[in-house]
Amino acid sequence: MHVVATAGHVDHGKSSLVRALTGTDPDRLAEEKRRGLTIDLGFAWADLPGAGTVAFVDVPGHASFVPTMLAGVGPVPVAVLVVAADGGWMPQSAEHLAALDALGVRHGLLVVTRADLADPAAATAAARAELAGTTLAGVPAVACSVVTGAGLDDVRRALAQVLAGVPAPRADGPVRLWVDRAFTVRGAGTVVTGTLGAGTLRGGDELDLVTATGVRGARVRGLQSLERDVAAASGVARVAVNLRGLDRADVARGDALVTPGWSVRTDVLDVRCRGAAELPAQLVVHAGSAAVPARPRPLGVDGGDALVRLRLAAPLPLVLGDRLLLRDPARHLVLGPALVLDVRPPPLRRRGAAAARTAELRELHGEPDEASELRRRRVVRGADLRAMGVDVRTSPVAGDWHVAPGLLERAGERLAVLVAEHDAAAPLRPGLPLEEARRALALPDRALVQAAVRPPLRVADGRVVAGAAAERLPPRVERAVAAVVADLAARPFAAPDAERLRELGLGRGELAAAVRAGRLERVADGVVLAPGALRRAARELAALPQPFSASEARKALGTSRRVALPLLEALDAARLTVRDADDRRRVIAAG
Ligand SMILES: Nc1nc2c(ncn2[C@@H]2O[C@H](COP(=O)(O)OP(=O)(O)OP(=O)(O)O)[C@@H](O)[C@H]2O)c(=O)[nH]1
Ligand SMILES: [Mg+2]
């Protein structure tokens, strides 16, 4: 199927031409028939010789309805520009052509109609001159009259020829269907229609309905194309989608049905405005069937292009490389195309940020490129890249994170310095906590810190430690610990008391460090023994008649109640002993 939009000044014969070609009057509203004027988009189709099925989106020509016209042509790749032989080139001929040019429509036909009323030569020549220098320069021109039928075969022939040169879009790519109509069908519920530009829609598909107010899931209950039920439809096609669980009030023209995870719903974006001169303070952005007021902030220029940050009054689902149309409705002026360079631009807070950003944007031309995005964004989720429309080919370095080349290597080098600094400042607690490292390296996820760790650094207990540093104690602590161990040689369960620990300079931090380094064994707060003391205690207690009381244990181990009670509890906790109901214990696993 091909989809073709009409364009041209009011009353120049667009709808009449569509009716002549398809046999269907695209003006379906009573008001349109009464006033002889197209008000809303009209749809009609037919099989044309040599062209297959051609669906027309017929647009209104009246100056008041240009936004409607743009909603209709937005997603359509081919246009028939209609000029009346007796009317000649008129304001909306120009405005519509400027719109097609801005939208990048390269395939089309100039039809000079009402040729029974005037010699078409002058209008044809004038129109050709206007087309020169636009995307439609040099398209075939045909004169006809729908009243006499003269030239209609030439129109069909020329159209078939143009359509033969229109490349087929990707059928396997993502979908973004801009809604141009929404209505209720009795018994079926809410139906939306639109021109599917690319990709494939299928019954049962789960899509995101993106509106000005939010995103919601929507399931395709039924699909029609040109009023026939179809299981699937691939772009380019006119489609009507019956959506499950959706009220008519939930959806309107300008909303979009998109493949989940593709496109970024954004209200701030950076664009390259081709050949745009002065931009007004307020303008309207047209994307697909959507029209949203926006405030431009010029950032800089690149040759004849303006680099501009746009703030939209309502978010739109956009990807890198999207081509938007900027318009000043007050002056009936199409300002030109805007190529989307960034859908998640960084804030411009610091002085000079706009200039720096301009330099970055000068490198961008609206072709999504993974390497370039990674270079600029440093760290980004694969899902976010895909949402921006980037074809992601590299593998994530951690989780779904992709990083700029060399970033992890540099982070790893910096990490070695940070850990060394940390250990020098806190020798009792060597190892930089992952979270601190994450903040110091300005990374969004601890998993990335972990990915940056290179030997001899390693991760242990949530810290980045420098090789053996975690087991090393400062010399002063080393000496004190040796003294404790020496004290314990004769009476292994006579833990040093508070005074002895103070005398040796072993405070909480020192004891914790010694325990972490495996140089002492912790029994309770302030109660430490030599390594292996717990197992040794279990062995000695196993020699007692079972079960035994706490005081029997204390005597056997040659220690005080201060140590014996927490020691027994520690043995219970280590499942070396078990405590019976009468508070006696048995050894169940002698070390
Ligand atoms: N004599 C003659 N009249 C024509 C021809 N084509 C269209 N008309 C008449 O021109 C008038 C406008 O035609 P439409 O087809 O409604 O024009 P339009 O471009 O669709 O107008 P809008 O949709 O309102 O912009 C109607 O009265 C048509 O009957 C033609 O080839 N010859
Ligand atoms: Mg019309």
mmCIF file with all atom_site columns, N, CA, C and O in Angstrom, residues 130-151:
data_model
loop_
_atom_site.group_PDB
_atom_site.id
_atom_site.type_symbol
_atom_site.label_atom_id
_atom_site.label_alt_id
_atom_site.label_comp_id
_atom_site.label_asym_id
_atom_site.label_entity_id
_atom_site.label_seq_id
_atom_site.pdbx_PDB_ins_code
_atom_site.Cartn_x
_atom_site.Cartn_y
_atom_site.Cartn_z
_atom_site.occupancy
_atom_site.B_iso_or_equiv
_atom_site.pdbx_formal_charge
_atom_site.auth_seq_id
_atom_site.auth_comp_id
_atom_site.auth_asym_id
_atom_site.auth_atom_id
_atom_site.pdbx_PDB_model_num
ATOM 1  N N  . GLU A 1 130 ? 8.317   27.739 -7.938  1.00 0.00 ? 130 GLU A N  1
ATOM 2  C CA . GLU A 1 130 ? 8.268   27.698 -6.467  1.00 0.00 ? 130 GLU A CA 1
ATOM 3  C C  . GLU A 1 130 ? 8.861   26.400 -5.922  1.00 0.00 ? 130 GLU A C  1
ATOM 4  O O  . GLU A 1 130 ? 9.461   26.376 -4.853  1.00 0.00 ? 130 GLU A O  1
ATOM 5  N N  . LEU A 1 131 ? 8.656   25.297 -6.663  1.00 0.00 ? 131 LEU A N  1
ATOM 6  C CA . LEU A 1 131 ? 9.151   24.003 -6.196  1.00 0.00 ? 131 LEU A CA 1
ATOM 7  C C  . LEU A 1 131 ? 10.680  23.920 -6.240  1.00 0.00 ? 131 LEU A C  1
ATOM 8  O O  . LEU A 1 131 ? 11.292  23.204 -5.440  1.00 0.00 ? 131 LEU A O  1
ATOM 9  N N  . ALA A 1 132 ? 11.243  24.664 -7.173  1.00 0.00 ? 132 ALA A N  1
ATOM 10 C CA . ALA A 1 132 ? 12.707  24.625 -7.303  1.00 0.00 ? 132 ALA A CA 1
ATOM 11 C C  . ALA A 1 132 ? 13.326  25.025 -5.962  1.00 0.00 ? 132 ALA A C  1
ATOM 12 O O  . ALA A 1 132 ? 12.857  25.931 -5.293  1.00 0.00 ? 132 ALA A O  1
ATOM 13 N N  . GLY A 1 133 ? 14.338  24.310 -5.557  1.00 0.00 ? 133 GLY A N  1
ATOM 14 C CA . GLY A 1 133 ? 14.995  24.645 -4.288  1.00 0.00 ? 133 GLY A CA 1
ATOM 15 C C  . GLY A 1 133 ? 14.319  24.016 -3.083  1.00 0.00 ? 133 GLY A C  1
ATOM 16 O O  . GLY A 1 133 ? 14.738  24.241 -1.952  1.00 0.00 ? 133 GLY A O  1
ATOM 17 N N  . THR A 1 134 ? 13.236  23.261 -3.300  1.00 0.00 ? 134 THR A N  1
ATOM 18 C CA . THR A 1 134 ? 12.627  22.537 -2.179  1.00 0.00 ? 134 THR A CA 1
ATOM 19 C C  . THR A 1 134 ? 12.892  21.044 -2.370  1.00 0.00 ? 134 THR A C  1
ATOM 20 O O  . THR A 1 134 ? 13.452  20.619 -3.383  1.00 0.00 ? 134 THR A O  1
ATOM 21 N N  . THR A 1 135 ? 12.449  20.252 -1.389  1.00 0.00 ? 135 THR A N  1
ATOM 22 C CA . THR A 1 135 ? 12.634  18.797 -1.495  1.00 0.00 ? 135 THR A CA 1
ATOM 23 C C  . THR A 1 135 ? 11.836  18.238 -2.673  1.00 0.00 ? 135 THR A C  1
ATOM 24 O O  . THR A 1 135 ? 12.101  17.132 -3.123  1.00 0.00 ? 135 THR A O  1
ATOM 25 N N  . LEU A 1 136 ? 10.858  18.997 -3.163  1.00 0.00 ? 136 LEU A N  1
ATOM 26 C CA . LEU A 1 136 ? 10.015  18.504 -4.256  1.00 0.00 ? 136 LEU A CA 1
ATOM 27 C C  . LEU A 1 136 ? 10.435  19.090 -5.614  1.00 0.00 ? 136 LEU A C  1
ATOM 28 O O  . LEU A 1 136 ? 9.679   18.985 -6.594  1.00 0.00 ? 136 LEU A O  1
ATOM 29 N N  . ALA A 1 137 ? 11.594  19.668 -5.665  1.00 0.00 ? 137 ALA A N  1
ATOM 30 C CA . ALA A 1 137 ? 12.066  20.238 -6.932  1.00 0.00 ? 137 ALA A CA 1
ATOM 31 C C  . ALA A 1 137 ? 12.070  19.160 -8.008  1.00 0.00 ? 137 ALA A C  1
ATOM 32 O O  . ALA A 1 137 ? 12.488  18.032 -7.775  1.00 0.00 ? 137 ALA A O  1
ATOM 33 N N  . GLY A 1 138 ? 11.551  19.519 -9.180  1.00 0.00 ? 138 GLY A N  1
ATOM 34 C CA . GLY A 1 138 ? 11.639  18.612 -10.318 1.00 0.00 ? 138 GLY A CA 1
ATOM 35 C C  . GLY A 1 138 ? 10.656  17.463 -10.321 1.00 0.00 ? 138 GLY A C  1
ATOM 36 O O  . GLY A 1 138 ? 10.776  16.557 -11.156 1.00 0.00 ? 138 GLY A O  1
ATOM 37 N N  . VAL A 1 139 ? 9.678   17.455 -9.427  1.00 0.00 ? 139 VAL A N  1
ATOM 38 C CA . VAL A 1 139 ? 8.696   16.360 -9.471  1.00 0.00 ? 139 VAL A CA 1
ATOM 39 C C  . VAL A 1 139 ? 7.859   16.509 -10.736 1.00 0.00 ? 139 VAL A C  1
ATOM 40 O O  . VAL A 1 139 ? 7.727   17.603 -11.300 1.00 0.00 ? 139 VAL A O  1
ATOM 41 N N  . PRO A 1 140 ? 7.255   15.421 -11.230 1.00 0.00 ? 140 PRO A N  1
ATOM 42 C CA . PRO A 1 140 ? 6.434   15.516 -12.440 1.00 0.00 ? 140 PRO A CA 1
ATOM 43 C C  . PRO A 1 140 ? 5.260   16.480 -12.238 1.00 0.00 ? 140 PRO A C  1
ATOM 44 O O  . PRO A 1 140 ? 4.730   16.573 -11.137 1.00 0.00 ? 140 PRO A O  1
ATOM 45 N N  . ALA A 1 141 ? 4.887   17.175 -13.298 1.00 0.00 ? 141 ALA A N  1
ATOM 46 C CA . ALA A 1 141 ? 3.742   18.088 -13.245 1.00 0.00 ? 141 ALA A CA 1
ATOM 47 C C  . ALA A 1 141 ? 2.716   17.633 -14.275 1.00 0.00 ? 141 ALA A C  1
ATOM 48 O O  . ALA A 1 141 ? 3.081   17.313 -15.406 1.00 0.00 ? 141 ALA A O  1
ATOM 49 N N  . VAL A 1 142 ? 1.452   17.592 -13.887 1.00 0.00 ? 142 VAL A N  1
ATOM 50 C CA . VAL A 1 142 ? 0.391   17.121 -14.772 1.00 0.00 ? 142 VAL A CA 1
ATOM 51 C C  . VAL A 1 142 ? -0.781  18.073 -14.654 1.00 0.00 ? 142 VAL A C  1
ATOM 52 O O  . VAL A 1 142 ? -1.116  18.524 -13.563 1.00 0.00 ? 142 VAL A O  1
ATOM 53 N N  . ALA A 1 143 ? -1.425  18.362 -15.784 1.00 0.00 ? 143 ALA A N  1
ATOM 54 C CA . ALA A 1 143 ? -2.642  19.181 -15.753 1.00 0.00 ? 143 ALA A CA 1
ATOM 55 C C  . ALA A 1 143 ? -3.842  18.266 -15.945 1.00 0.00 ? 143 ALA A C  1
ATOM 56 O O  . ALA A 1 143 ? -3.759  17.266 -16.658 1.00 0.00 ? 143 ALA A O  1
ATOM 57 N N  . CYS A 1 144 ? -4.965  18.626 -15.319 1.00 0.00 ? 144 CYS A N  1
ATOM 58 C CA . CYS A 1 144 ? -6.171  17.802 -15.486 1.00 0.00 ? 144 CYS A CA 1
ATOM 59 C C  . CYS A 1 144 ? -7.413  18.608 -15.169 1.00 0.00 ? 144 CYS A C  1
ATOM 60 O O  . CYS A 1 144 ? -7.343  19.729 -14.659 1.00 0.00 ? 144 CYS A O  1
ATOM 61 N N  . SER A 1 145 ? -8.538  17.992 -15.493 1.00 0.00 ? 145 SER A N  1
ATOM 62 C CA . SER A 1 145 ? -9.824  18.550 -15.073 1.00 0.00 ? 145 SER A CA 1
ATOM 63 C C  . SER A 1 145 ? -10.673 17.400 -14.582 1.00 0.00 ? 145 SER A C  1
ATOM 64 O O  . SER A 1 145 ? -10.822 16.401 -15.276 1.00 0.00 ? 145 SER A O  1
ATOM 65 N N  . VAL A 1 146 ? -11.217 17.525 -13.395 1.00 0.00 ? 146 VAL A N  1
ATOM 66 C CA . VAL A 1 146 ? -12.064 16.446 -12.909 1.00 0.00 ? 146 VAL A CA 1
ATOM 67 C C  . VAL A 1 146 ? -13.448 16.548 -13.528 1.00 0.00 ? 146 VAL A C  1
ATOM 68 O O  . VAL A 1 146 ? -14.232 15.611 -13.461 1.00 0.00 ? 146 VAL A O  1
ATOM 69 N N  . VAL A 1 147 ? -13.750 17.717 -14.140 1.00 0.00 ? 147 VAL A N  1
ATOM 70 C CA . VAL A 1 147 ? -15.073 17.894 -14.759 1.00 0.00 ? 147 VAL A CA 1
ATOM 71 C C  . VAL A 1 147 ? -15.092 17.214 -16.128 1.00 0.00 ? 147 VAL A C  1
ATOM 72 O O  . VAL A 1 147 ? -15.993 16.431 -16.432 1.00 0.00 ? 147 VAL A O  1
ATOM 73 N N  . THR A 1 148 ? -14.065 17.459 -16.915 1.00 0.00 ? 148 THR A N  1
ATOM 74 C CA . THR A 1 148 ? -14.032 16.828 -18.237 1.00 0.00 ? 148 THR A CA 1
ATOM 75 C C  . THR A 1 148 ? -13.315 15.467 -18.195 1.00 0.00 ? 148 THR A C  1
ATOM 76 O O  . THR A 1 148 ? -13.495 14.654 -19.087 1.00 0.00 ? 148 THR A O  1
ATOM 77 N N  . GLY A 1 149 ? -12.537 15.253 -17.180 1.00 0.00 ? 149 GLY A N  1
ATOM 78 C CA . GLY A 1 149 ? -11.776 13.999 -17.088 1.00 0.00 ? 149 GLY A CA 1
ATOM 79 C C  . GLY A 1 149 ? -10.464 14.070 -17.850 1.00 0.00 ? 149 GLY A C  1
ATOM 80 O O  . GLY A 1 149 ? -9.654  13.138 -17.776 1.00 0.00 ? 149 GLY A O  1
ATOM 81 N N  . ALA A 1 150 ? -10.223 15.181 -18.532 1.00 0.00 ? 150 ALA A N  1
ATOM 82 C CA . ALA A 1 150 ? -8.980  15.300 -19.301 1.00 0.00 ? 150 ALA A CA 1
ATOM 83 C C  . ALA A 1 150 ? -7.786  15.287 -18.350 1.00 0.00 ? 150 ALA A C  1
ATOM 84 O O  . ALA A 1 150 ? -7.800  15.938 -17.305 1.00 0.00 ? 150 ALA A O  1
ATOM 85 N N  . GLY A 1 151 ? -6.787  14.523 -18.709 1.00 0.00 ? 151 GLY A N  1
ATOM 86 C CA . GLY A 1 151 ? -5.546  14.514 -17.922 1.00 0.00 ? 151 GLY A CA 1
ATOM 87 C C  . GLY A 1 151 ? -5.554  13.576 -16.732 1.00 0.00 ? 151 GLY A C  1
ATOM 88 O O  . GLY A 1 151 ? -4.505  13.334 -16.125 1.00 0.00 ? 151 GLY A O  1
#
